[in-house]
GROMACS .gro file of C-alpha atoms in nm:
model
  207
    1ASP     CA    1  12.616  12.146  -2.154
    2ALA     CA    2  12.420  12.293  -1.830
    3ALA     CA    3  12.087  12.347  -2.048
    4GLU     CA    4  12.074  12.013  -2.169
    5GLU     CA    5  12.084  11.884  -1.794
    6ARG     CA    6  11.824  12.111  -1.712
    7ARG     CA    7  11.603  11.998  -1.994
    8ARG     CA    8  11.689  11.633  -1.920
    9TYR     CA    9  11.566  11.729  -1.541
   10ILE     CA   10  11.233  11.853  -1.669
   11ASN     CA   11  11.169  11.625  -1.898
   12ALA     CA   12  11.233  11.324  -1.677
   13PHE     CA   13  10.998  11.500  -1.416
   14ILE     CA   14  10.702  11.572  -1.633
   15SER     CA   15  10.726  11.214  -1.799
   16GLN     CA   16  10.653  11.046  -1.512
   17LEU     CA   17  10.342  11.272  -1.451
   18ASP     CA   18  10.241  11.262  -1.815
   19HIS     CA   19  10.286  10.985  -2.043
   20GLN     CA   20  10.153  11.186  -2.342
   21TYR     CA   21  10.393  11.403  -2.277
   22MET     CA   22  10.665  11.150  -2.309
   23VAL     CA   23  10.484  11.046  -2.602
   24ALA     CA   24  10.502  11.350  -2.771
   25LEU     CA   25  10.881  11.426  -2.669
   26MET     CA   26  10.992  11.097  -2.795
   27ARG     CA   27  10.858  11.142  -3.145
   28TYR     CA   28  10.966  11.482  -3.154
   29ASN     CA   29  11.326  11.375  -3.100
   30ALA     CA   30  11.264  11.075  -3.341
   31VAL     CA   31  11.168  11.334  -3.628
   32LEU     CA   32  11.432  11.583  -3.525
   33ALA     CA   33  11.715  11.305  -3.577
   34GLU     CA   34  11.542  11.213  -3.921
   35ARG     CA   35  11.562  11.558  -4.030
   36ASN     CA   36  11.916  11.618  -3.897
   37ARG     CA   37  12.013  11.309  -4.124
   38PHE     CA   38  11.813  11.428  -4.411
   39LEU     CA   39  11.988  11.785  -4.417
   40LYS     CA   40  12.336  11.622  -4.440
   41SER     CA   41  12.254  11.494  -4.771
   42SER     CA   42  11.978  11.699  -4.922
   43SER     CA   43  11.774  12.012  -4.911
   44ASP     CA   44  11.454  11.916  -5.094
   45GLU     CA   45  11.180  12.156  -4.961
   46GLN     CA   46  10.912  11.920  -4.978
   47MET     CA   47  11.039  11.671  -4.737
   48LEU     CA   48  11.176  11.941  -4.540
   49LEU     CA   49  10.795  12.064  -4.503
   50ILE     CA   50  10.695  11.711  -4.401
   51TYR     CA   51  10.948  11.692  -4.098
   52ASP     CA   52  10.850  12.059  -4.001
   53MET     CA   53  10.468  11.985  -4.011
   54GLN     CA   54  10.555  11.682  -3.774
   55LEU     CA   55  10.801  11.873  -3.575
   56SER     CA   56  10.565  12.135  -3.495
   57GLU     CA   57  10.261  11.889  -3.398
   58HIS     CA   58  10.500  11.718  -3.139
   59GLY     CA   59  10.723  11.997  -3.043
   60THR     CA   60  10.412  12.252  -2.964
   61ARG     CA   61  10.270  11.973  -2.714
   62VAL     CA   62  10.581  11.927  -2.543
   63TYR     CA   63  10.625  12.319  -2.520
   64GLU     CA   64  10.258  12.392  -2.408
   65ARG     CA   65  10.326  12.112  -2.122
   66ARG     CA   66  10.645  12.237  -2.010
   67LYS     CA   67  10.505  12.609  -1.967
   68GLU     CA   68  10.220  12.474  -1.775
   69ILE     CA   69  10.449  12.288  -1.534
   70VAL     CA   70  10.695  12.573  -1.458
   71GLU     CA   71  10.414  12.817  -1.413
   72ARG     CA   72  10.274  12.569  -1.131
   73MET     CA   73  10.610  12.498  -1.037
   74GLN     CA   74  10.700  12.857  -0.969
   75PRO     CA   75  10.494  12.987  -0.629
   76LEU     CA   76  10.534  12.641  -0.472
   77VAL     CA   77  10.896  12.605  -0.502
   78GLU     CA   78  10.949  12.949  -0.402
   79GLU     CA   79  10.729  12.872  -0.094
   80TYR     CA   80  10.953  12.572  -0.030
   81TYR     CA   81  11.259  12.765  -0.059
   82ARG     CA   82  11.139  13.018   0.192
   83LEU     CA   83  11.036  12.808   0.441
   84LEU     CA   84  11.379  12.582   0.443
   85SER     CA   85  11.609  12.884   0.403
   86ASP     CA   86  11.401  13.161   0.591
   87ASP     CA   87  11.571  13.397   0.316
   88SER     CA   88  11.377  13.689   0.189
   89GLU     CA   89  11.521  13.671  -0.169
   90ARG     CA   90  11.301  13.584  -0.432
   91VAL     CA   91  11.375  13.265  -0.639
   92GLU     CA   92  11.243  13.208  -0.999
   93ILE     CA   93  11.209  12.934  -1.255
   94ASP     CA   94  11.229  13.103  -1.585
   95TYR     CA   95  11.148  12.893  -1.896
   96ARG     CA   96  11.307  13.011  -2.206
   97SER     CA   97  11.198  12.903  -2.558
   98GLU     CA   98  11.152  13.055  -2.907
   99LEU     CA   99  10.794  12.927  -2.924
  100MET     CA  100  10.700  13.237  -2.670
  101GLU     CA  101  10.780  13.453  -2.986
  102VAL     CA  102  10.661  13.243  -3.278
  103PRO     CA  103  10.491  12.939  -3.347
  104LEU     CA  104  10.729  12.662  -3.415
  105LYS     CA  105  10.620  12.625  -3.776
  106ASP     CA  106  10.714  12.948  -3.857
  107ALA     CA  107  11.036  12.927  -3.665
  108LEU     CA  108  11.131  12.642  -3.867
  109ILE     CA  109  11.026  12.832  -4.190
  110ARG     CA  110  11.226  13.116  -4.094
  111SER     CA  111  11.577  12.910  -4.020
  112ARG     CA  112  11.531  12.686  -4.312
  113GLU     CA  113  11.814  12.840  -4.516
  114ARG     CA  114  12.049  12.831  -4.181
  115ASP     CA  115  11.960  12.468  -4.126
  116ILE     CA  116  12.059  12.370  -4.496
  117VAL     CA  117  12.374  12.567  -4.439
  118ASN     CA  118  12.444  12.415  -4.114
  119GLN     CA  119  12.343  12.064  -4.172
  120PHE     CA  120  12.129  12.049  -3.853
  121THR     CA  121  11.826  12.203  -3.699
  122THR     CA  122  11.903  12.516  -3.558
  123CYS     CA  123  11.572  12.597  -3.363
  124GLY     CA  124  11.281  12.398  -3.170
  125ILE     CA  125  11.205  12.268  -2.825
  126HIS     CA  126  11.544  12.102  -2.804
  127ARG     CA  127  11.705  12.417  -2.778
  128ASP     CA  128  11.484  12.544  -2.464
  129ASP     CA  129  11.641  12.648  -2.148
  130ILE     CA  130  11.506  12.662  -1.790
  131VAL     CA  131  11.711  12.936  -1.569
  132PHE     CA  132  11.697  12.904  -1.204
  133ARG     CA  133  11.709  13.286  -1.062
  134ILE     CA  134  11.762  13.422  -0.712
  135ALA     CA  135  11.684  13.826  -0.662
  136GLY     CA  136  11.675  13.818  -1.034
  137TYR     CA  137  12.012  13.684  -1.091
  138PRO     CA  138  12.116  13.350  -1.233
  139LEU     CA  139  12.136  13.098  -0.918
  140ARG     CA  140  12.443  12.914  -1.028
  141LYS     CA  141  12.660  13.220  -1.089
  142TYR     CA  142  12.557  13.479  -0.803
  143GLY     CA  143  12.393  13.218  -0.544
  144SER     CA  144  12.575  13.105  -0.229
  145GLN     CA  145  12.643  12.731  -0.193
  146GLY     CA  146  12.376  12.773   0.100
  147GLN     CA  147  12.132  12.934  -0.152
  148GLN     CA  148  12.194  12.671  -0.408
  149LYS     CA  149  12.117  12.386  -0.160
  150SER     CA  150  11.811  12.527  -0.025
  151PHE     CA  151  11.678  12.580  -0.388
  152LEU     CA  152  11.783  12.244  -0.502
  153ILE     CA  153  11.608  12.084  -0.187
  154ALA     CA  154  11.314  12.283  -0.243
  155LEU     CA  155  11.291  12.204  -0.617
  156ASN     CA  156  11.330  11.820  -0.551
  157ASN     CA  157  11.080  11.806  -0.268
  158TYR     CA  158  10.832  11.967  -0.480
  159ILE     CA  159  10.890  11.718  -0.759
  160GLU     CA  160  10.891  11.421  -0.525
  161ASP     CA  161  10.569  11.541  -0.396
  162MET     CA  162  10.420  11.609  -0.728
  163LYS     CA  163  10.497  11.250  -0.805
  164HIS     CA  164  10.275  11.134  -0.515
  165VAL     CA  165   9.970  11.347  -0.601
  166GLY     CA  166   9.692  11.142  -0.827
  167GLU     CA  167   9.471  11.303  -1.119
  168ASN     CA  168   9.220  11.385  -0.827
  169GLY     CA  169   9.458  11.604  -0.668
  170TYR     CA  170   9.514  11.379  -0.353
  171PHE     CA  171   9.817  11.187  -0.250
  172SER     CA  172   9.824  10.824  -0.388
  173GLY     CA  173  10.109  10.788  -0.110
  174TYR     CA  174  10.339  10.950   0.140
  175GLY     CA  175  10.634  11.056  -0.007
  176LEU     CA  176  10.964  11.017   0.182
  177THR     CA  177  11.026  11.357   0.077
  178PHE     CA  178  10.761  11.491   0.297
  179LEU     CA  179  10.865  11.286   0.584
  180ALA     CA  180  11.204  11.416   0.531
  181PHE     CA  181  11.076  11.776   0.537
  182MET     CA  182  10.898  11.712   0.877
  183LEU     CA  183  11.214  11.577   1.031
  184PHE     CA  184  11.409  11.890   0.896
  185GLY     CA  185  11.135  12.111   1.062
  186LEU     CA  186  11.164  11.931   1.396
  187MET     CA  187  11.531  11.936   1.398
  188TYR     CA  188  11.597  12.290   1.280
  189ASN     CA  189  11.303  12.526   1.296
  190GLY     CA  190  11.054  12.382   1.549
  191VAL     CA  191  10.689  12.310   1.533
  192ALA     CA  192  10.602  12.644   1.338
  193LEU     CA  193  10.773  12.543   1.015
  194VAL     CA  194  10.571  12.183   1.056
  195VAL     CA  195  10.276  12.374   1.062
  196SER     CA  196  10.377  12.555   0.769
  197LEU     CA  197  10.493  12.277   0.543
  198VAL     CA  198  10.179  12.065   0.640
  199GLY     CA  199   9.968  12.363   0.508
  200LEU     CA  200  10.176  12.387   0.218
  201ILE     CA  201  10.128  12.014   0.113
  202ILE     CA  202   9.750  12.046   0.171
  203SER     CA  203   9.729  12.328  -0.045
  204ILE     CA  204   9.914  12.115  -0.318
  205CYS     CA  205   9.682  11.831  -0.290
  206TYR     CA  206   9.335  11.998  -0.258
  207LYS     CA  207   9.434  12.301  -0.502
   0.00000   0.00000   0.00000
């Protein structure tokens, strides 16, 4: 479904920046698969408690990193979008997770009876979603084709540029995306846009 595609998108991005995130995600998914298999044949409380502890450990790490990355993405993607589209509408990246309301350990305990009935795990970071909005409304439903295209370009350019930023905050190479941005600015919006984009890239590198 759409939520799964968005999770896959953000997982792939963060995994390229943070190896520990990828490890935590893989371990979470492995434990989740084991827990789901177990629920199809048993409801032993002690075994479920062991699974829940492992899910909570790995899932909390994934959640915290996703939340951090999305918070960092928001202002820069918004600025990319504004420069590309000259659109006054505000774009947002809305990260949704049950862990914003309750720790995963508690959520798993609360949903245990439901999980036993359904024979699969009904809560956790594998159900998180990331919603893209424009002017407060879902971009996919209410955004025009032009708005959706500009937003995706802005998002992809942010992601590609971040791949070229080292741990010390400096570019480890020149991204093709950055060069494409410069050409776009020269062709369609002139020198003023190019100057703005250079300033934005510098702010990313030396933040």
